[in-house]
DNA sequence: ATTGGCGATGTTAACGTTGTCATTTGCCAT
DNA sequence: ATGGCAAATGACAACGTTAACATCGCCAAT
């Protein structure tokens, strides 16, 4: 038995009831039904009652597609993230969705999986549904993608970064400066053999650049950079590839915690404060977990929820600043 | 300067180009342009070339809303989750989205925030966009919500649970049995003063029931149940409320890790294996973090990604089984 | 008794596509 | 020559709504 059949009502192979079906049942014209939904005050109480009864009886739910076509307003926004699972971006999606859903907007979610071709494809798929705005993590990987967004003529928010030539709105922080801050802290603590572990996406690379430039400028040895795939557990074994290193900046907290787990196995983790660690570790993101584990994780705190909410506000705003730097904060705990 | 103006092209206050705009530029009728997009073989190569050039020049992107209205196929699916941030459900969303996006489906995401009224509202908002199917975590909290889904006449997948009277398809596991398994293990280990910490949503409650019933049946003291709000850090202080307890089942890994952090502060955590712990802790979900921390977290492993993928396959399938129990696995590590 | 206005309802066209059915052309077999 | 057919293209209605403009009573003001 097909899915369709197994849930069809006993009556007919119904499709969703329309405005005019309700109208017929209530003995009025469709426009009157439409008015009962949108402008009830224009309809006489007696009529309205009849129409409302008919709607209830049929289980009428307005067809937003038709509404969108007729009014040229879809009340939907496209959201493009690299990935949503196990990720700091989930907070951002939650934040923007909390901001947008009460306003009646639907969130259409797409993932690029850090792949330029897929990104372009999803961008174009998103746009074909005529969202009223696009919010994305990062910036388009290709000029083609950027052109697509510019031509769409809708508000666009790029997040989690501060692009030099943004398409429209921006809600992020300076990834380069985050790297600078960590390098400064680590070198200031007397560490001299630094390493960076993480992905090689644009934002991670920006962090690396700030980290690398600053470490060298402050007289540390040239830091090593270890590019890991997206699988956080890979970072557990990263230790083997980094002999002699005494401080690590991980591009995100998941990598940092994975790396610390490697340190623990190697017997290189102390319960004491930062200064006592054989290998200092600093993450990025401030996952709650980082606060709870021992030793607690030092990290660059970034408010993903605020980024999402801010992006949502920016695409809705008709005026005011369009580029917002949410900043970050170096939170020092026991790991480094 | 408004957002709209700041990104408008220098030419005109353009809205997106339509089929007939392309047609005009290429000197053909709109139906021919439509065919170039959908059935290129039906149009002469010379004409096709001209149309393609026109599409490129205008940056034409088909309007899926109009397509959906004309063909009565939206190629979108509605996804309703309690919350997406910091949550085991992100894996499920990723899984189903990975399955659906390549097929051209758009994922419309909505959050209920564990609120029955909001769930009903989002369900109805989702339905108003005429998705071809709905995938939700759990089951509708109200009969009204269930009725909405039944009347919609589309495939519906309920996940993360095995409802007794499902609306249509199911991809989940037996939450009651999960509680049973943990209680059995803990009592078998000689623990006698058990407690359960977590939320009071239907799935957590089912876990509690299995846990409670079994613990008592096996002769342990009646377990205590501590209902926490959704904020995992609340579980850090849970210890204070559970004097004398020697084993805890947390409804999810985040709570478990938070609770362990409380144990650590109280000096009640050992580095050794399960049997040595003063207070045993078992979580649910098998977050990667749980594997990495010390002591490593024992947990009920649930494959959120597989749940999402299975749900996606179920709503697409025209035949075959509609209720799939993905099961769970008790993974014993050092925490209990 | 007209007229003006308002409250309540209806008619029509449009939104951007696609399905269904023409129509036009050229070419081949008879 | 002539019917027949296929290849290429087009006209028109339909999808379910809404905007803009009618229409119809009815009552108050003249």
XYZ file of C-alpha atoms (C1' of nucleotides) in Angstrom:
732
model
C 0.000 0.000 0.000
C 1.465 3.355 -0.921
C 2.177 6.066 1.597
C -0.378 8.261 -0.089
C -3.120 5.714 0.233
C -2.337 4.719 3.755
C -3.028 8.200 5.028
C -5.746 9.365 2.660
C -9.040 10.154 4.280
C -11.791 7.615 3.715
C -13.743 10.107 1.587
C -11.845 11.124 -1.541
C -8.280 11.298 -2.766
C -8.396 14.913 -1.663
C -5.877 17.573 -2.444
C -5.769 20.553 -0.122
C -8.971 22.606 -0.058
C -8.830 25.947 -1.835
C -10.281 29.327 -1.236
C -13.051 28.670 -3.705
C -13.909 25.323 -2.154
C -14.482 27.152 1.100
C -16.364 29.853 -0.764
C -18.684 27.355 -2.365
C -19.426 25.686 0.933
C -20.128 29.016 2.600
C -22.108 30.330 -0.326
C -19.941 33.359 -0.983
C -17.295 34.329 -3.511
C -13.647 33.450 -2.987
C -12.602 37.018 -2.407
C -14.840 37.131 0.629
C -13.094 34.104 2.054
C -9.789 35.774 1.341
C -10.992 38.789 3.254
C -12.100 36.734 6.216
C -8.534 35.525 6.456
C -6.753 38.829 5.937
C -9.183 41.644 6.693
C -11.972 40.203 8.830
C -13.310 43.662 9.664
C -14.479 44.138 6.120
C -16.815 41.191 6.300
C -20.185 41.209 8.005
C -20.148 39.194 11.240
C -22.852 36.861 10.024
C -21.022 36.077 6.781
C -17.723 35.803 8.570
C -19.165 33.205 10.878
C -20.401 31.106 8.003
C -17.054 31.321 6.241
C -15.128 30.480 9.365
C -17.280 27.437 9.892
C -16.633 26.330 6.324
C -12.905 26.810 6.763
C -12.920 24.759 9.896
C -14.971 22.027 8.319
C -12.638 21.682 5.369
C -9.474 22.244 7.361
C -8.508 25.083 5.088
C -4.870 26.180 5.186
C -4.021 29.065 2.827
C -1.647 28.219 0.036
C 1.358 30.424 0.657
C 2.736 29.683 -2.763
C -0.198 31.291 -4.436
C -0.132 34.132 -1.945
C 3.539 34.668 -2.608
C 3.024 34.691 -6.341
C 0.143 37.105 -6.182
C 1.767 39.531 -3.775
C 5.380 39.071 -4.793
C 6.292 38.411 -1.169
C 7.371 34.945 -0.185
C 8.056 35.604 3.481
C 10.916 33.185 3.344
C 14.615 33.649 3.762
C 17.404 31.454 2.494
C 20.107 30.317 4.875
C 23.318 28.767 3.622
C 25.760 27.178 6.055
C 28.773 24.973 5.407
C 27.326 22.290 7.659
C 24.952 22.219 10.542
C 25.817 19.146 12.567
C 28.344 19.220 15.390
C 28.960 22.756 14.583
C 29.153 26.226 15.952
C 26.833 27.336 13.171
C 23.826 25.632 14.691
C 23.690 28.450 17.240
C 23.594 30.966 14.444
C 20.783 29.171 12.665
C 18.861 28.965 15.908
C 19.411 32.646 16.595
C 18.262 33.887 13.242
C 15.392 31.473 13.157
C 14.216 32.653 16.587
C 14.283 36.168 15.269
C 12.532 35.425 11.988
C 9.895 32.780 12.728
C 7.748 34.989 14.965
C 7.597 37.429 12.059
C 6.130 34.770 9.819
C 9.236 34.077 7.783
C 10.115 30.550 6.788
C 13.751 29.499 6.941
C 14.957 27.547 3.940
C 18.128 25.793 4.970
C 20.914 24.621 2.674
C 24.368 23.219 3.307
C 27.410 23.809 1.129
C 29.622 21.223 2.836
C 32.590 23.554 2.236
C 32.328 22.787 -1.459
C 32.387 25.677 -3.938
C 30.389 23.895 -6.611
C 27.768 22.747 -4.174
C 27.657 26.223 -2.711
C 26.915 27.747 -6.092
C 24.308 25.140 -6.762
C 22.553 25.606 -3.436
C 22.691 29.364 -3.783
C 20.977 29.145 -7.095
C 18.443 26.626 -5.780
C 17.751 28.948 -2.868
C 17.295 31.933 -5.144
C 14.894 30.050 -7.371
C 12.487 29.983 -4.427
C 12.582 33.760 -4.297
C 13.555 34.279 -0.675
C 13.302 37.850 0.479
C 16.872 37.706 1.733
C 19.851 35.409 2.044
C 21.923 34.839 5.153
C 25.096 32.863 4.737
C 28.043 31.851 6.844
C 31.091 33.348 5.233
C 31.141 34.771 1.743
C 30.527 33.151 -1.623
C 33.541 31.038 -2.533
C 33.361 32.052 -6.171
C 32.791 35.272 -8.041
C 29.941 33.528 -9.843
C 28.230 32.993 -6.536
C 28.713 36.600 -5.542
C 27.314 37.780 -8.863
C 24.269 35.594 -8.360
C 23.616 37.265 -5.024
C 24.196 40.765 -6.295
C 21.873 40.288 -9.221
C 19.149 38.877 -7.002
C 18.534 42.367 -5.710
C 17.665 41.213 -2.211
C 19.350 41.862 1.132
C 22.261 39.527 1.762
C 24.021 39.005 5.063
C 27.467 37.465 5.252
C 28.365 36.250 8.717
C 31.176 34.875 10.854
C 33.678 37.069 9.080
C 34.311 40.653 7.979
C 34.752 40.468 4.208
C 36.685 43.303 2.599
C 34.160 43.868 -0.150
C 30.865 42.648 1.241
C 27.878 42.159 -1.006
C 25.549 43.891 1.399
C 25.233 43.366 5.143
C 27.782 41.810 7.486
C 27.530 40.366 10.987
C 30.794 38.840 12.094
C 34.131 39.335 13.723
C 37.727 39.694 12.647
C 39.173 36.219 12.274
C 42.641 37.570 11.618
C 42.601 39.499 14.872
C 41.464 36.378 16.685
C 44.642 34.671 15.496
C 46.643 37.699 16.560
C 45.167 37.656 20.039
C 45.935 33.999 20.566
C 49.494 34.267 19.284
C 50.095 37.284 21.481
C 48.794 35.512 24.527
C 50.713 32.321 23.910
C 54.023 34.003 23.155
C 53.484 36.323 26.090
C 53.187 33.229 28.244
C 56.666 32.226 27.165
C 55.661 29.623 24.563
C 57.846 29.556 21.500
C 56.975 26.512 19.458
C 53.444 27.097 18.244
C 51.100 25.196 15.989
C 47.699 25.724 14.426
C 45.258 22.916 13.787
C 42.026 23.196 11.864
C 40.478 23.313 8.448
C 41.551 25.333 5.470
C 38.363 27.204 4.794
C 38.637 30.973 4.398
C 37.878 31.802 7.997
C 40.258 29.240 9.459
C 42.903 30.485 7.085
C 42.377 34.032 8.230
C 42.856 32.891 11.810
C 46.010 31.122 10.818
C 47.355 34.205 9.073
C 46.890 36.393 12.110
C 48.349 33.700 14.311
C 51.340 33.085 12.077
C 52.171 36.720 11.352
C 52.010 37.687 15.000
C 53.924 34.721 16.354
C 56.778 35.424 14.016
C 56.686 39.151 14.621
C 57.009 38.485 18.334
C 60.043 36.285 17.836
C 58.564 32.808 18.145
C 59.612 30.047 15.793
C 57.588 29.880 12.604
C 54.360 28.129 13.693
C 53.336 24.869 12.113
C 49.963 24.484 10.497
C 48.170 21.182 10.459
C 45.161 20.984 8.176
C 42.637 18.426 9.335
C 39.582 17.157 7.596
C 36.216 18.057 9.063
C 36.252 15.070 11.326
C 37.050 16.375 14.778
C 38.339 13.046 16.024
C 41.204 13.429 13.597
C 42.596 15.987 15.964
C 43.108 13.314 18.600
C 46.099 11.992 16.704
C 47.371 15.429 15.732
C 49.818 15.301 18.625
C 51.916 12.697 16.854
C 52.490 15.098 14.018
C 53.565 17.962 16.187
C 56.728 16.947 18.073
C 58.190 19.555 20.333
C 55.239 21.896 20.124
C 54.373 23.712 23.357
C 51.244 25.605 22.345
C 48.372 24.949 20.002
C 45.642 27.155 18.601
C 42.770 25.055 17.313
C 40.454 26.637 14.776
C 37.467 25.515 16.801
C 36.667 24.072 20.210
C 35.851 20.634 18.863
C 39.342 20.331 17.460
C 40.789 21.713 20.659
C 38.992 19.164 22.806
C 39.983 16.371 20.468
C 43.565 17.452 20.654
C 43.446 17.649 24.427
C 42.180 14.128 24.473
C 45.358 13.151 22.602
C 47.425 15.046 25.143
C 45.687 13.224 27.945
C 46.527 9.861 26.483
C 50.115 10.992 26.185
C 50.089 12.004 29.837
C 50.688 15.629 29.007
C 47.678 17.156 30.691
C 47.737 18.691 34.187
C 44.862 19.621 36.407
C 46.476 22.912 37.320
C 46.166 26.292 35.627
C 47.376 27.381 32.232
C 50.987 28.100 33.120
C 51.549 24.547 34.248
C 50.430 22.857 31.051
C 53.170 21.173 29.058
C 51.268 22.046 25.923
C 48.919 25.000 26.010
C 45.685 24.719 24.034
C 43.362 27.495 22.943
C 40.181 26.872 20.974
C 37.579 29.049 19.309
C 33.834 29.189 19.749
C 33.376 28.754 23.488
C 31.311 25.612 23.399
C 29.715 24.937 26.713
C 31.602 21.644 26.900
C 34.897 23.506 26.992
C 33.879 25.071 30.264
C 32.932 21.743 31.792
C 35.857 19.513 30.969
C 39.110 19.333 32.923
C 41.317 21.135 32.344
C 38.816 23.724 31.231
C 39.410 25.062 27.764
C 40.802 28.490 27.015
C 39.115 29.835 23.947
C 38.177 32.700 21.729
C 34.575 33.291 22.658
C 32.308 34.017 19.721
C 28.589 34.475 20.145
C 27.058 32.448 17.337
C 23.539 33.126 18.515
C 24.122 36.878 18.437
C 25.600 36.612 14.960
C 22.419 34.930 13.750
C 20.116 37.418 15.437
C 22.120 40.346 14.188
C 22.120 39.010 10.643
C 18.354 38.621 10.840
C 17.928 42.171 12.053
C 20.216 43.483 9.348
C 18.314 41.933 6.497
C 15.076 43.278 7.903
C 16.387 46.781 8.545
C 15.654 49.375 5.900
C 18.304 51.695 7.306
C 21.088 51.987 9.816
C 24.557 50.449 9.783
C 24.983 47.402 7.579
C 28.295 46.139 8.852
C 28.422 44.957 12.412
C 31.523 43.637 14.118
C 30.322 41.488 17.004
C 33.888 41.039 18.210
C 35.317 38.174 20.208
C 36.865 37.682 23.589
C 39.883 35.699 24.670
C 38.679 33.611 27.595
C 41.519 32.171 29.634
C 40.914 28.994 31.570
C 43.140 26.100 32.535
C 44.201 24.711 29.178
C 46.479 27.523 28.111
C 20.743 54.541 1.893
C 18.470 51.553 2.021
C 19.655 48.017 1.532
C 17.635 47.742 -1.598
C 19.213 50.783 -3.159
C 22.727 49.973 -2.124
C 22.709 46.772 -4.108
C 20.472 47.686 -7.006
C 22.144 47.501 -10.377
C 22.904 50.839 -11.998
C 20.264 50.214 -14.693
C 16.776 49.875 -13.262
C 15.074 48.973 -10.021
C 14.855 45.462 -11.476
C 12.857 42.613 -10.137
C 13.937 39.140 -11.154
C 13.732 38.491 -14.897
C 10.868 36.305 -16.041
C 10.415 33.727 -18.709
C 8.779 36.266 -20.986
C 11.551 38.796 -20.467
C 13.986 36.204 -21.742
C 11.559 35.319 -24.519
C 11.313 38.901 -25.656
C 15.061 39.322 -25.739
C 15.501 36.095 -27.690
C 12.603 36.838 -30.003
C 10.606 33.733 -29.166
C 7.532 32.953 -27.086
C 7.824 32.172 -23.401
C 6.858 28.564 -23.847
C 9.951 28.065 -25.949
C 12.130 29.434 -23.192
C 10.393 27.101 -20.780
C 11.240 24.242 -23.097
C 14.869 25.239 -23.344
C 15.008 24.884 -19.587
C 13.095 21.645 -19.265
C 13.121 19.831 -22.600
C 16.013 21.233 -24.627
C 15.722 18.475 -27.224
C 12.434 19.866 -28.423
C 13.894 23.140 -29.576
C 16.075 23.712 -32.603
C 19.775 24.122 -31.779
C 19.910 27.575 -33.335
C 16.927 28.827 -31.335
C 18.193 27.158 -28.220
C 21.478 28.997 -28.548
C 19.758 32.344 -28.790
C 17.569 31.613 -25.795
C 20.482 30.421 -23.723
C 22.375 33.590 -24.503
C 19.391 35.665 -23.447
C 19.072 33.715 -20.207
C 22.718 34.270 -19.446
C 22.538 37.946 -20.243
C 19.594 38.515 -17.940
C 20.777 36.128 -15.267
C 17.519 34.247 -15.452
C 16.687 31.975 -12.538
C 13.363 30.122 -12.856
C 10.743 31.075 -10.317
C 10.097 27.885 -8.383
C 6.997 29.350 -6.830
C 5.307 29.665 -10.165
C 6.595 26.257 -11.184
C 5.255 24.755 -8.002
C 1.880 26.357 -8.481
C 1.591 25.251 -12.077
C 2.723 21.708 -11.505
C 1.411 21.192 -7.998
C 4.871 20.037 -6.888
C 6.851 22.235 -4.549
C 9.877 20.026 -4.164
C 10.194 21.136 -0.590
C 9.863 19.282 2.663
C 9.055 20.671 6.070
C 11.236 19.773 9.019
C 10.141 20.451 12.575
C 12.577 20.039 15.461
C 12.290 21.126 19.088
C 15.535 23.057 18.773
C 18.573 22.858 16.632
C 21.386 24.428 18.611
C 23.584 22.390 20.961
C 21.525 19.450 20.159
C 21.560 15.896 19.007
C 18.942 16.834 16.444
C 21.401 18.748 14.304
C 22.780 15.418 13.116
C 19.330 14.362 12.063
C 18.733 17.553 10.138
C 22.088 17.181 8.458
C 21.369 13.580 7.569
C 18.003 14.191 6.013
C 19.198 17.285 4.276
C 22.123 15.385 2.771
C 19.664 12.851 1.475
C 17.148 15.366 0.135
C 19.170 18.242 -1.294
C 20.758 16.260 -4.114
C 17.253 15.341 -5.223
C 16.342 18.984 -5.569
C 14.247 19.268 -2.442
C 14.430 22.352 -0.302
C 14.384 21.928 3.467
C 12.113 24.306 5.315
C 13.204 24.309 8.928
C 11.096 25.206 11.923
C 11.634 24.964 15.666
C 8.959 24.217 18.237
C 11.083 24.997 21.289
C 9.266 22.208 23.112
C 6.166 24.365 23.155
C 2.874 22.807 22.100
C 1.323 26.048 20.919
C 4.376 27.009 18.953
C 4.532 23.522 17.510
C 0.989 23.775 16.231
C 1.669 27.177 14.814
C 4.850 26.124 13.033
C 3.190 22.998 11.725
C 0.469 25.045 10.198
C 2.967 27.573 8.824
C 4.928 24.728 7.320
C 1.840 23.206 5.758
C 0.822 26.526 4.262
C 3.916 26.290 2.072
C 2.682 22.989 0.702
C 5.697 20.806 1.423
C 5.551 17.383 -0.185
C 6.227 15.786 3.181
C 6.865 16.594 6.829
C 9.620 15.168 8.982
C 9.459 15.901 12.664
C 11.321 14.948 15.791
C 8.852 13.220 18.038
C 5.114 13.304 17.503
C 2.664 16.189 17.538
C 2.121 17.290 21.119
C -1.583 17.867 20.533
C -4.347 16.027 18.779
C -4.962 19.225 16.805
C -1.459 19.004 15.436
C -1.881 15.370 14.514
C -5.147 16.125 12.756
C -3.459 18.870 10.771
C -0.875 16.402 9.559
C -3.370 13.677 8.742
C -5.556 16.029 6.771
C -2.593 17.335 4.804
C -2.535 14.064 2.930
C 1.232 14.024 2.566
C 3.835 11.597 3.910
C 4.795 12.334 7.488
C 7.767 10.910 9.340
C 7.955 10.939 13.110
C 11.461 10.361 14.431
C 13.481 9.739 17.565
C 10.717 7.657 19.024
C 8.353 4.797 18.252
C 4.861 6.223 18.713
C 2.086 3.763 19.396
C -0.294 5.211 16.840
C 1.932 6.855 14.261
C 0.478 9.167 11.662
C 2.439 7.577 8.874
C 6.142 6.712 8.792
C 8.464 6.259 11.769
C 12.250 6.249 12.107
C 13.332 6.001 15.703
C 14.138 3.806 18.616
C 12.482 2.643 21.790
C 13.123 5.259 24.444
C 11.516 3.143 27.135
C 13.876 0.278 26.395
C 16.803 2.657 26.553
C 15.832 3.466 30.108
C 15.432 -0.223 30.825
C 18.904 -0.998 29.515
C 20.551 1.661 31.635
C 18.738 0.684 34.814
C 19.600 -2.947 34.268
C 23.250 -2.122 33.755
C 23.493 0.173 36.740
C 21.706 -2.139 39.147
C 23.723 -5.055 37.812
C 26.809 -3.094 38.731
C 25.596 -3.021 42.303
C 24.274 0.533 42.366
C 21.124 0.982 44.375
C 20.425 4.654 44.698
C 19.649 5.828 41.223
C 18.572 9.125 39.725
C 17.462 10.446 36.375
C 18.212 13.966 35.185
C 16.861 15.581 32.073
C 13.895 17.324 30.543
C 10.264 16.357 30.752
C 9.495 16.112 27.070
C 7.762 12.939 25.904
C 10.926 11.116 24.883
C 12.799 11.932 28.086
C 9.765 10.850 30.028
C 9.659 7.549 28.202
C 13.291 6.993 29.126
C 12.490 7.791 32.693
C 9.615 5.334 32.759
C 11.755 2.489 31.509
C 14.489 3.424 33.924
C 12.178 3.771 36.894
C 10.130 0.658 36.253
C 13.185 -1.503 35.802
C 15.184 -0.148 38.694
C 12.333 -0.863 41.067
C 11.617 -4.238 39.556
C 15.224 -5.166 40.170
C 15.044 -4.147 43.781
C 16.798 -0.794 43.756
C 15.404 2.092 45.743
C 12.829 4.156 43.888
C 14.944 6.361 41.627
C 14.751 10.106 41.896
C 13.890 12.219 38.903
C 15.293 15.690 38.522
C 13.716 17.763 35.776
C 16.074 20.407 34.445
C 15.389 23.223 32.081
C 16.925 23.051 28.623
C 20.076 24.720 29.813
C 22.713 22.014 30.149
C 24.801 24.000 32.589
C 21.973 23.586 35.045
C 23.056 19.992 35.393
C 26.349 21.111 36.941
C 24.573 21.910 40.172
C 22.290 18.893 40.024
C 24.613 17.049 42.385
C 23.579 19.230 45.273
C 20.019 18.052 44.864
C 20.878 14.380 44.800
C 22.474 13.463 48.114
C 23.448 9.850 48.506
C 22.902 8.944 44.870
C 25.399 6.487 43.418
C 24.304 6.328 39.775
C 22.789 8.779 37.347
C 21.140 8.377 33.966
C 21.128 11.669 32.095
C 18.582 12.071 29.329
C 21.305 13.312 27.014
C 25.070 13.550 26.866
C 25.150 17.278 27.411
C 23.403 16.861 30.734
C 25.689 13.957 31.560
C 28.823 15.951 30.898
C 27.483 18.891 32.849
C 26.715 16.625 35.775
C 30.168 15.081 35.619
C 31.632 18.526 35.785
C 29.751 18.965 39.050
C 31.122 15.652 40.282
C 34.602 16.775 39.405
C 34.295 19.934 41.450
C 33.102 17.812 44.345
C 36.132 15.573 43.973
C 34.006 12.572 43.140
C 35.485 11.660 39.789
C 38.174 9.013 39.311
C 40.351 8.378 36.312
C 39.808 4.654 36.556
C 37.105 2.503 34.970
C 33.418 2.428 35.631
C 33.433 0.218 38.711
C 35.619 2.639 40.579
C 33.420 5.690 40.184
C 31.748 6.930 43.334
C 28.839 8.024 41.210
C 28.252 6.282 37.886
C 27.006 8.394 34.993
C 25.384 7.249 31.774
C 24.266 9.633 29.030
C 22.358 9.292 25.799
C 23.300 10.303 22.282
C 26.975 9.444 22.075
C 28.293 12.902 21.378
C 31.849 12.768 20.172
C 32.866 14.851 23.182
C 31.828 12.097 25.507
C 34.442 9.839 24.024
C 37.154 12.445 24.409
C 36.740 13.636 27.946
C 38.097 11.930 31.045
C 36.631 9.835 32.399
C 35.065 8.920 29.091
C 31.293 8.866 29.102
C 29.204 5.730 29.065
C 26.151 6.330 26.970
C 23.234 5.035 24.966
C 24.448 5.438 21.420
C 21.824 6.722 19.008
C 22.629 7.453 15.406
C 20.986 10.795 14.733
C 22.340 10.989 11.224
C 20.869 7.598 10.344
C 17.533 8.642 11.781
C 17.492 11.654 9.464
C 18.518 9.686 6.411
C 16.023 6.950 7.134
C 13.231 9.439 7.612
C 14.117 11.018 4.276
C 14.047 7.656 2.541
C 10.747 6.776 4.136
C 8.943 9.862 2.953
C 10.261 9.292 -0.546
C 9.431 5.604 -0.654
C 6.215 4.635 -2.359
C 6.287 1.205 -0.792
C 8.097 -0.977 1.708
C 8.052 -0.868 5.501
C 7.026 2.421 7.039
C 8.133 1.859 10.614
C 11.822 1.473 11.203
C 13.407 0.883 14.582
C 17.008 2.014 14.317
C 17.757 0.710 17.772
C 20.369 1.921 20.221
C 23.434 0.533 21.873
C 24.667 0.768 25.430
C 28.275 1.864 25.155
C 30.224 1.361 28.334
C 33.206 3.545 29.020
C 34.780 4.876 32.191
C 32.001 6.975 33.677
C 29.700 4.194 34.709
C -38.018 62.123 -4.037
C -33.363 62.516 -5.333
C -28.601 62.129 -4.340
C -24.412 60.979 -1.899
C -21.979 57.917 0.678
C -20.849 53.863 3.012
C -20.912 49.051 4.118
C -20.849 44.567 2.052
C -19.878 41.866 -1.637
C -18.485 40.553 -6.313
C -15.783 40.599 -11.066
C -11.684 40.674 -13.523
C -6.976 40.602 -14.382
C -2.589 39.622 -12.851
C 1.491 36.965 -10.551
C 5.182 33.293 -13.564
C 4.987 29.057 -14.837
C 3.368 24.480 -17.406
C -0.101 21.202 -19.898
C -2.791 20.719 -23.766
C -3.866 21.563 -27.886
C -3.122 24.204 -32.203
C -0.483 25.967 -36.189
C 3.201 26.481 -39.441
C 6.679 24.802 -42.242
C 9.298 21.602 -45.061
C 9.989 17.172 -46.922
C 9.012 12.710 -48.501
C 6.360 8.984 -50.520
C 2.842 8.179 -53.516
C 0.677 17.535 -57.471
C -0.876 16.065 -52.987
C -1.723 14.054 -48.792
C 0.728 12.891 -44.669
C 3.879 13.427 -41.110
C 7.325 15.149 -38.137
C 9.819 18.944 -36.347
C 9.476 23.450 -34.446
C 6.903 26.826 -32.377
C 2.969 29.149 -30.429
C -1.889 30.354 -28.026
C -4.522 29.738 -24.215
C -6.212 28.156 -19.970
C -5.063 26.765 -15.510
C -2.652 26.614 -10.776
C -4.646 29.572 -5.941
C -4.276 33.721 -4.529
C -4.692 39.176 -4.234
C -5.226 44.200 -6.071
C -8.051 47.190 -8.183
C -12.028 48.322 -9.473
C -17.180 47.498 -9.849
C -21.849 46.839 -8.055
C -25.725 46.753 -4.961
C -28.557 48.136 -1.159
C -29.788 51.165 2.193
C -30.018 55.182 4.952
C -29.221 60.143 5.804
C -29.156 64.588 4.120
C -30.900 67.765 0.999
